[in-house]
mmCIF file of C-alpha atoms in Angstrom:
data_model
loop_
_atom_site.group_PDB
_atom_site.id
_atom_site.type_symbol
_atom_site.label_atom_id
_atom_site.label_comp_id
_atom_site.label_asym_id
_atom_site.label_seq_id
_atom_site.Cartn_x
_atom_site.Cartn_y
_atom_site.Cartn_z
ATOM 1 C CA UNK X 1 -17.622 19.078 34.766
ATOM 2 C CA UNK X 2 -18.991 22.080 35.414
ATOM 3 C CA UNK X 3 -17.153 25.068 35.655
ATOM 4 C CA UNK X 4 -17.502 28.096 37.564
ATOM 5 C CA UNK X 5 -15.461 31.515 36.388
ATOM 6 C CA UNK X 6 -15.249 33.452 39.830
ATOM 7 C CA UNK X 7 -13.982 32.464 43.443
ATOM 8 C CA UNK X 8 -16.183 34.690 45.351
ATOM 9 C CA UNK X 9 -18.743 33.688 47.894
ATOM 10 C CA UNK X 10 -21.510 32.964 45.195
ATOM 11 C CA UNK X 11 -19.517 31.064 42.932
ATOM 12 C CA UNK X 12 -17.973 29.094 45.639
ATOM 13 C CA UNK X 13 -21.433 28.382 47.284
ATOM 14 C CA UNK X 14 -22.839 27.240 43.963
ATOM 15 C CA UNK X 15 -19.530 24.954 43.650
ATOM 16 C CA UNK X 16 -19.875 23.083 47.168
ATOM 17 C CA UNK X 17 -23.875 22.971 46.732
ATOM 18 C CA UNK X 18 -23.374 21.212 43.316
ATOM 19 C CA UNK X 19 -20.485 19.042 44.136
ATOM 20 C CA UNK X 20 -22.337 17.670 47.345
ATOM 21 C CA UNK X 21 -25.324 16.723 44.931
ATOM 22 C CA UNK X 22 -22.801 14.389 42.925
ATOM 23 C CA UNK X 23 -21.397 16.822 40.334
ATOM 24 C CA UNK X 24 -17.689 17.342 39.637
ATOM 25 C CA UNK X 25 -16.950 21.150 39.989
ATOM 26 C CA UNK X 26 -13.741 23.101 38.989
ATOM 27 C CA UNK X 27 -13.510 26.714 40.390
ATOM 28 C CA UNK X 28 -11.745 29.533 38.596
ATOM 29 C CA UNK X 29 -9.811 32.061 40.593
ATOM 30 C CA UNK X 30 -8.311 34.950 38.969
ATOM 31 C CA UNK X 31 -5.091 35.333 41.064
ATOM 32 C CA UNK X 32 -3.438 32.067 42.016
ATOM 33 C CA UNK X 33 -2.049 33.067 45.578
ATOM 34 C CA UNK X 34 -5.715 33.320 46.043
ATOM 35 C CA UNK X 35 -6.474 29.987 44.724
ATOM 36 C CA UNK X 36 -3.618 28.826 46.687
ATOM 37 C CA UNK X 37 -5.110 29.917 49.901
ATOM 38 C CA UNK X 38 -8.202 28.317 49.119
ATOM 39 C CA UNK X 39 -6.511 25.102 48.471
ATOM 40 C CA UNK X 40 -4.487 25.338 51.642
ATOM 41 C CA UNK X 41 -7.402 25.935 53.912
ATOM 42 C CA UNK X 42 -9.972 24.025 52.066
ATOM 43 C CA UNK X 43 -12.263 26.859 52.599
ATOM 44 C CA UNK X 44 -12.857 30.312 50.888
ATOM 45 C CA UNK X 45 -12.164 33.046 53.270
ATOM 46 C CA UNK X 46 -15.205 34.919 51.619
ATOM 47 C CA UNK X 47 -17.239 32.131 52.437
ATOM 48 C CA UNK X 48 -15.882 31.296 56.196
ATOM 49 C CA UNK X 49 -16.918 28.069 57.782
ATOM 50 C CA UNK X 50 -17.745 25.913 54.687
ATOM 51 C CA UNK X 51 -15.435 23.089 53.948
ATOM 52 C CA UNK X 52 -14.777 22.444 50.127
ATOM 53 C CA UNK X 53 -16.266 18.749 49.095
ATOM 54 C CA UNK X 54 -13.057 16.465 47.674
ATOM 55 C CA UNK X 55 -15.106 17.114 43.955
ATOM 56 C CA UNK X 56 -14.417 20.962 43.795
ATOM 57 C CA UNK X 57 -11.020 21.740 42.419
ATOM 58 C CA UNK X 58 -9.613 25.022 42.657
ATOM 59 C CA UNK X 59 -7.487 26.658 39.872
ATOM 60 C CA UNK X 60 -6.014 29.893 38.494
ATOM 61 C CA UNK X 61 -5.592 28.252 35.000
ATOM 62 C CA UNK X 62 -8.600 29.224 32.717
ATOM 63 C CA UNK X 63 -8.021 26.143 30.654
ATOM 64 C CA UNK X 64 -8.833 24.076 33.656
ATOM 65 C CA UNK X 65 -12.640 25.174 33.057
ATOM 66 C CA UNK X 66 -12.130 26.149 29.368
ATOM 67 C CA UNK X 67 -13.452 22.535 28.281
ATOM 68 C CA UNK X 68 -16.592 22.584 30.418
ATOM 69 C CA UNK X 69 -19.943 22.107 28.484
ATOM 70 C CA UNK X 70 -21.228 24.210 31.289
ATOM 71 C CA UNK X 71 -19.704 27.166 32.849
ATOM 72 C CA UNK X 72 -21.170 29.719 35.612
ATOM 73 C CA UNK X 73 -19.864 33.137 35.277
ATOM 74 C CA UNK X 74 -19.765 34.279 39.079
ATOM 75 C CA UNK X 75 -17.502 37.492 38.488
ATOM 76 C CA UNK X 76 -19.028 41.091 39.755
ATOM 77 C CA UNK X 77 -21.116 42.515 36.953
ATOM 78 C CA UNK X 78 -18.791 45.455 36.150
ATOM 79 C CA UNK X 79 -15.817 42.811 35.423
ATOM 80 C CA UNK X 80 -17.652 40.512 33.460
ATOM 81 C CA UNK X 81 -16.909 42.201 30.130
ATOM 82 C CA UNK X 82 -13.478 42.321 30.343
ATOM 83 C CA UNK X 83 -13.181 38.933 31.515
ATOM 84 C CA UNK X 84 -15.171 37.376 28.918
ATOM 85 C CA UNK X 85 -13.274 39.593 26.316
ATOM 86 C CA UNK X 86 -10.064 38.422 27.761
ATOM 87 C CA UNK X 87 -10.773 34.661 28.190
ATOM 88 C CA UNK X 88 -13.841 34.201 26.355
ATOM 89 C CA UNK X 89 -12.086 32.297 23.479
ATOM 90 C CA UNK X 90 -11.002 29.923 25.597
ATOM 91 C CA UNK X 91 -14.312 28.788 27.337
ATOM 92 C CA UNK X 92 -15.936 26.394 24.542
ATOM 93 C CA UNK X 93 -19.026 25.868 26.630
ATOM 94 C CA UNK X 94 -22.252 25.052 25.196
ATOM 95 C CA UNK X 95 -24.035 27.279 27.882
ATOM 96 C CA UNK X 96 -22.871 29.953 29.884
ATOM 97 C CA UNK X 97 -25.142 31.184 32.874
ATOM 98 C CA UNK X 98 -24.650 34.505 34.692
ATOM 99 C CA UNK X 99 -24.842 34.741 38.416
ATOM 100 C CA UNK X 100 -23.806 38.246 38.515
ATOM 101 C CA UNK X 101 -26.966 40.905 38.959
ATOM 102 C CA UNK X 102 -26.483 44.487 37.564
ATOM 103 C CA UNK X 103 -26.207 46.403 34.320
ATOM 104 C CA UNK X 104 -22.896 47.471 32.832
ATOM 105 C CA UNK X 105 -22.130 50.920 33.619
ATOM 106 C CA UNK X 106 -19.955 51.489 30.552
ATOM 107 C CA UNK X 107 -22.746 50.196 27.948
ATOM 108 C CA UNK X 108 -25.770 49.711 29.931
ATOM 109 C CA UNK X 109 -25.962 45.972 28.752
ATOM 110 C CA UNK X 110 -26.798 43.057 30.893
ATOM 111 C CA UNK X 111 -25.038 39.866 31.380
ATOM 112 C CA UNK X 112 -26.768 38.059 28.341
ATOM 113 C CA UNK X 113 -25.902 40.464 25.581
ATOM 114 C CA UNK X 114 -22.551 40.880 27.086
ATOM 115 C CA UNK X 115 -22.192 37.000 26.708
ATOM 116 C CA UNK X 116 -23.813 36.937 23.247
ATOM 117 C CA UNK X 117 -21.251 39.530 21.981
ATOM 118 C CA UNK X 118 -18.199 37.836 23.323
ATOM 119 C CA UNK X 119 -18.917 33.969 23.041
ATOM 120 C CA UNK X 120 -21.349 33.900 20.304
ATOM 121 C CA UNK X 121 -21.464 30.119 19.870
ATOM 122 C CA UNK X 122 -22.682 29.535 23.351
ATOM 123 C CA UNK X 123 -26.135 29.882 24.459
ATOM 124 C CA UNK X 124 -26.495 32.361 27.392
ATOM 125 C CA UNK X 125 -28.387 32.405 30.618
ATOM 126 C CA UNK X 126 -29.187 34.025 33.881
ATOM 127 C CA UNK X 127 -29.378 32.481 37.358
ATOM 128 C CA UNK X 128 -31.012 34.755 39.777
ATOM 129 C CA UNK X 129 -33.026 35.482 42.788
ATOM 130 C CA UNK X 130 -33.685 35.595 46.452
ATOM 131 C CA UNK X 131 -30.139 33.971 48.015
ATOM 132 C CA UNK X 132 -27.275 34.684 50.006
ATOM 133 C CA UNK X 133 -24.201 32.581 49.406
ATOM 134 C CA UNK X 134 -23.862 31.221 53.097
ATOM 135 C CA UNK X 135 -27.493 29.594 52.850
ATOM 136 C CA UNK X 136 -26.812 28.060 49.527
ATOM 137 C CA UNK X 137 -23.343 26.487 50.227
ATOM 138 C CA UNK X 138 -24.984 25.143 54.083
ATOM 139 C CA UNK X 139 -27.656 23.744 52.088
ATOM 140 C CA UNK X 140 -30.478 25.536 53.523
ATOM 141 C CA UNK X 141 -33.643 25.832 50.946
ATOM 142 C CA UNK X 142 -33.351 28.020 48.446
ATOM 143 C CA UNK X 143 -35.263 28.761 45.199
ATOM 144 C CA UNK X 144 -33.919 30.840 42.031
ATOM 145 C CA UNK X 145 -35.140 31.676 38.454
ATOM 146 C CA UNK X 146 -33.105 30.255 35.836
ATOM 147 C CA UNK X 147 -33.835 32.141 32.802
ATOM 148 C CA UNK X 148 -32.696 31.061 29.191
ATOM 149 C CA UNK X 149 -34.372 31.942 25.823
ATOM 150 C CA UNK X 150 -33.790 28.398 24.304
ATOM 151 C CA UNK X 151 -36.583 26.266 26.064
ATOM 152 C CA UNK X 152 -34.683 23.562 25.361
ATOM 153 C CA UNK X 153 -31.515 24.457 26.773
ATOM 154 C CA UNK X 154 -33.134 25.782 29.894
ATOM 155 C CA UNK X 155 -34.687 22.459 30.678
ATOM 156 C CA UNK X 156 -31.315 20.851 30.280
ATOM 157 C CA UNK X 157 -29.677 23.908 32.538
ATOM 158 C CA UNK X 158 -32.736 23.319 35.172
ATOM 159 C CA UNK X 159 -31.936 19.808 35.508
ATOM 160 C CA UNK X 160 -28.080 19.998 35.822
ATOM 161 C CA UNK X 161 -28.144 22.882 38.214
ATOM 162 C CA UNK X 162 -31.120 21.873 40.883
ATOM 163 C CA UNK X 163 -30.316 19.929 43.848
ATOM 164 C CA UNK X 164 -32.033 18.646 46.598
ATOM 165 C CA UNK X 165 -31.876 21.895 48.565
ATOM 166 C CA UNK X 166 -31.433 24.327 45.267
ATOM 167 C CA UNK X 167 -34.813 24.470 43.581
ATOM 168 C CA UNK X 168 -34.837 26.223 40.257
ATOM 169 C CA UNK X 169 -37.784 27.720 38.225
ATOM 170 C CA UNK X 170 -37.190 28.250 34.482
ATOM 171 C CA UNK X 171 -38.194 30.882 32.337
ATOM 172 C CA UNK X 172 -37.634 32.093 28.818
ATOM 173 C CA UNK X 173 -37.881 36.003 29.786
ATOM 174 C CA UNK X 174 -34.034 36.566 30.338
ATOM 175 C CA UNK X 175 -34.757 40.334 30.108
ATOM 176 C CA UNK X 176 -37.283 40.243 32.929
ATOM 177 C CA UNK X 177 -34.922 38.134 35.094
ATOM 178 C CA UNK X 178 -32.150 40.490 34.590
ATOM 179 C CA UNK X 179 -33.806 43.501 35.271
ATOM 180 C CA UNK X 180 -35.351 42.056 38.266
ATOM 181 C CA UNK X 181 -32.140 40.956 39.977
ATOM 182 C CA UNK X 182 -30.087 44.252 38.982
ATOM 183 C CA UNK X 183 -33.448 46.658 39.797
ATOM 184 C CA UNK X 184 -33.606 45.275 43.419
ATOM 185 C CA UNK X 185 -30.223 46.132 44.225
ATOM 186 C CA UNK X 186 -31.034 49.849 43.660
ATOM 187 C CA UNK X 187 -34.072 49.399 45.839
ATOM 188 C CA UNK X 188 -32.102 47.806 48.459
ATOM 189 C CA UNK X 189 -29.555 50.398 48.785
ATOM 190 C CA UNK X 190 -32.713 52.810 48.961
ATOM 191 C CA UNK X 191 -34.457 50.585 51.894
ATOM 192 C CA UNK X 192 -31.036 50.591 53.987
ATOM 193 C CA UNK X 193 -31.031 54.522 53.401
ATOM 194 C CA UNK X 194 -34.412 54.556 55.109
ATOM 195 C CA UNK X 195 -33.462 52.414 57.953
ATOM 196 C CA UNK X 196 -30.135 54.200 58.371
ATOM 197 C CA UNK X 197 -31.522 57.565 58.490
ATOM 198 C CA UNK X 198 -34.143 56.113 60.984
ATOM 199 C CA UNK X 199 -37.417 56.595 58.785
ATOM 200 C CA UNK X 200 -38.774 53.647 59.949
ATOM 201 C CA UNK X 201 -40.353 50.269 59.231
ATOM 202 C CA UNK X 202 -43.709 51.781 57.833
ATOM 203 C CA UNK X 203 -41.384 54.157 55.377
ATOM 204 C CA UNK X 204 -39.330 51.095 54.363
ATOM 205 C CA UNK X 205 -42.488 49.227 53.620
ATOM 206 C CA UNK X 206 -43.437 52.306 51.203
ATOM 207 C CA UNK X 207 -40.295 52.058 49.582
ATOM 208 C CA UNK X 208 -40.333 48.349 48.834
ATOM 209 C CA UNK X 209 -43.922 48.888 47.196
ATOM 210 C CA UNK X 210 -43.156 51.763 45.196
ATOM 211 C CA UNK X 211 -39.625 50.671 44.293
ATOM 212 C CA UNK X 212 -41.160 47.698 42.910
ATOM 213 C CA UNK X 213 -43.639 49.509 40.917
ATOM 214 C CA UNK X 214 -40.325 51.317 39.476
ATOM 215 C CA UNK X 215 -38.772 48.245 38.685
ATOM 216 C CA UNK X 216 -42.126 46.983 36.831
ATOM 217 C CA UNK X 217 -42.250 50.302 34.734
ATOM 218 C CA UNK X 218 -38.722 50.243 33.746
ATOM 219 C CA UNK X 219 -38.997 46.428 32.853
ATOM 220 C CA UNK X 220 -41.948 47.012 30.791
ATOM 221 C CA UNK X 221 -40.051 49.779 28.779
ATOM 222 C CA UNK X 222 -37.618 47.016 27.775
ATOM 223 C CA UNK X 223 -40.272 44.447 26.616
ATOM 224 C CA UNK X 224 -40.226 42.221 29.816
ATOM 225 C CA UNK X 225 -43.241 40.579 31.141
ATOM 226 C CA UNK X 226 -44.368 42.298 34.234
ATOM 227 C CA UNK X 227 -45.139 38.823 35.604
ATOM 228 C CA UNK X 228 -41.423 37.918 35.439
ATOM 229 C CA UNK X 229 -40.734 40.714 38.049
ATOM 230 C CA UNK X 230 -43.522 39.433 40.530
ATOM 231 C CA UNK X 231 -41.605 36.002 40.813
ATOM 232 C CA UNK X 232 -38.368 34.964 42.500
ATOM 233 C CA UNK X 233 -36.059 37.495 39.985
ATOM 234 C CA UNK X 234 -37.859 40.314 40.794
ATOM 235 C CA UNK X 235 -40.214 40.567 43.894
ATOM 236 C CA UNK X 236 -38.755 37.630 45.969
ATOM 237 C CA UNK X 237 -35.077 38.927 45.722
ATOM 238 C CA UNK X 238 -36.322 42.482 46.458
ATOM 239 C CA UNK X 239 -37.917 41.737 49.690
ATOM 240 C CA UNK X 240 -34.724 39.720 50.743
ATOM 241 C CA UNK X 241 -32.342 42.376 50.032
ATOM 242 C CA UNK X 242 -34.280 44.980 51.297
ATOM 243 C CA UNK X 243 -34.921 43.016 55.103
ATOM 244 C CA UNK X 244 -31.441 41.630 55.694
ATOM 245 C CA UNK X 245 -28.372 42.850 56.633
ATOM 246 C CA UNK X 246 -26.701 40.199 54.811
ATOM 247 C CA UNK X 247 -27.498 42.206 52.079
ATOM 248 C CA UNK X 248 -24.271 44.231 50.755
ATOM 249 C CA UNK X 249 -26.537 46.600 48.944
ATOM 250 C CA UNK X 250 -28.667 47.210 51.878
ATOM 251 C CA UNK X 251 -25.939 47.477 54.340
ATOM 252 C CA UNK X 252 -24.046 50.150 52.204
ATOM 253 C CA UNK X 253 -27.228 51.788 52.091
ATOM 254 C CA UNK X 254 -27.579 51.959 56.270
ATOM 255 C CA UNK X 255 -24.069 52.935 56.225
ATOM 256 C CA UNK X 256 -24.934 56.301 54.187
ATOM 257 C CA UNK X 257 -27.954 56.710 56.078
ATOM 258 C CA UNK X 258 -26.130 57.087 59.280
ATOM 259 C CA UNK X 259 -23.233 58.612 57.688
ATOM 260 C CA UNK X 260 -20.584 55.600 58.610
ATOM 261 C CA UNK X 261 -17.523 54.131 56.965
ATOM 262 C CA UNK X 262 -18.189 51.592 54.595
ATOM 263 C CA UNK X 263 -15.799 49.413 53.326
ATOM 264 C CA UNK X 264 -14.916 50.137 49.587
ATOM 265 C CA UNK X 265 -13.398 46.763 48.885
ATOM 266 C CA UNK X 266 -17.180 45.166 49.351
ATOM 267 C CA UNK X 267 -18.740 44.933 46.026
ATOM 268 C CA UNK X 268 -22.122 46.808 45.606
ATOM 269 C CA UNK X 269 -23.616 46.195 42.587
ATOM 270 C CA UNK X 270 -26.420 48.482 43.156
ATOM 271 C CA UNK X 271 -24.097 51.549 43.156
ATOM 272 C CA UNK X 272 -23.237 51.272 39.526
ATOM 273 C CA UNK X 273 -26.560 49.846 38.178
ATOM 274 C CA UNK X 274 -28.086 52.849 40.062
ATOM 275 C CA UNK X 275 -26.117 55.450 37.778
ATOM 276 C CA UNK X 276 -26.617 53.111 34.730
ATOM 277 C CA UNK X 277 -30.176 52.998 35.022
ATOM 278 C CA UNK X 278 -30.674 56.783 35.702
ATOM 279 C CA UNK X 279 -28.937 57.693 32.700
ATOM 280 C CA UNK X 280 -31.214 54.799 30.525
ATOM 281 C CA UNK X 281 -34.571 56.259 32.416
ATOM 282 C CA UNK X 282 -33.537 60.053 31.870
ATOM 283 C CA UNK X 283 -32.569 59.280 27.878
ATOM 284 C CA UNK X 284 -35.802 57.520 27.440
ATOM 285 C CA UNK X 285 -38.294 59.414 29.455
ATOM 286 C CA UNK X 286 -38.775 56.642 32.216
ATOM 287 C CA UNK X 287 -40.308 57.717 35.572
ATOM 288 C CA UNK X 288 -37.755 56.589 38.065
ATOM 289 C CA UNK X 289 -37.583 58.694 41.362
ATOM 290 C CA UNK X 290 -36.270 56.173 43.660
ATOM 291 C CA UNK X 291 -33.386 55.424 41.302
ATOM 292 C CA UNK X 292 -32.406 58.713 40.601
ATOM 293 C CA UNK X 293 -32.391 59.807 44.479
ATOM 294 C CA UNK X 294 -30.132 56.645 45.205
ATOM 295 C CA UNK X 295 -27.514 57.776 42.131
ATOM 296 C CA UNK X 296 -27.794 61.383 43.250
ATOM 297 C CA UNK X 297 -26.943 60.674 46.799
ATOM 298 C CA UNK X 298 -24.210 58.306 46.027
ATOM 299 C CA UNK X 299 -22.672 60.880 43.752
ATOM 300 C CA UNK X 300 -23.080 63.350 46.442
ATOM 301 C CA UNK X 301 -25.172 65.575 44.479
ATOM 302 C CA UNK X 302 -28.088 65.340 46.948
ATOM 303 C CA UNK X 303 -28.223 64.883 50.431
ATOM 304 C CA UNK X 304 -30.355 62.266 52.051
ATOM 305 C CA UNK X 305 -32.805 65.142 53.609
ATOM 306 C CA UNK X 306 -33.023 66.604 50.130
ATOM 307 C CA UNK X 307 -33.784 63.308 48.302
ATOM 308 C CA UNK X 308 -36.422 62.372 51.096
ATOM 309 C CA UNK X 309 -38.099 65.715 50.701
ATOM 310 C CA UNK X 310 -38.367 65.716 46.875
ATOM 311 C CA UNK X 311 -39.863 61.920 47.009
ATOM 312 C CA UNK X 312 -42.157 63.051 49.549
ATOM 313 C CA UNK X 313 -43.408 66.242 47.439
ATOM 314 C CA UNK X 314 -44.104 64.310 44.372
ATOM 315 C CA UNK X 315 -47.782 64.680 43.225
ATOM 316 C CA UNK X 316 -50.373 62.903 44.525
ATOM 317 C CA UNK X 317 -52.119 60.042 42.316
ATOM 318 C CA UNK X 318 -53.729 56.850 41.832
ATOM 319 C CA UNK X 319 -52.010 54.163 42.954
#
């Protein structure tokens, strides 16, 4: 059985696609009333219109997935550490695959380090790349990156998690895969601001291009392979989230650009990531102008017009 910790849209989508491929799946929801609502409706209100296959069990008992050899961690990035600190000892999986994207605001760590600290007997991995939960759940063709530092385990996970419609490419560069998935959310907010402010498609294309260079610069400083960032976990995810209204981060940026209300209950991983990465970049002397601009705008330390003016007045240089 495959256990999934987190009954959000992505965790549910992964449960659906894996179950339809013949795997038995149990999805853990933190609160019993929400778990019961899913059971009663046979669908997750966060993934409307998608019925759960009969081999998907919904539970609020962490022990129901505790014995799974493989657990997908589909919680928001900013609660991953607290979830594993609380429940990690009861999860006895041989491998845990983080499906969240971002950097922990409190510590600056990615999911692999958090898994390793709280579950040292488990092999950590990351599943990331250009994907929307609704597309995965509806069986639309999707390709993702599966990153695991243990090559043999990486092959095993690739085989267990691939389905006829979900194609996984593997890498041992967990740092590059983590950072690609985290940093693209920051750039998606910036792209949304560009569109929301009315700066145009040409400006968005320039932002995506320069944002990608910024992502590679940061990842290289952490020892990641720049080629990883050029793959699904970096460039592929960047393109998707910077161009689609389905992206929460992009939609958040559009709302900022238009000065409109955005539901604070909606998880926007890029906001916390921008703050964390901006602090790290300052401490390490990494040039991250787009990230700093996003962090400043989110925190109200700089207006959008000021941020644009600063970015456009940077010194001219070779590409």
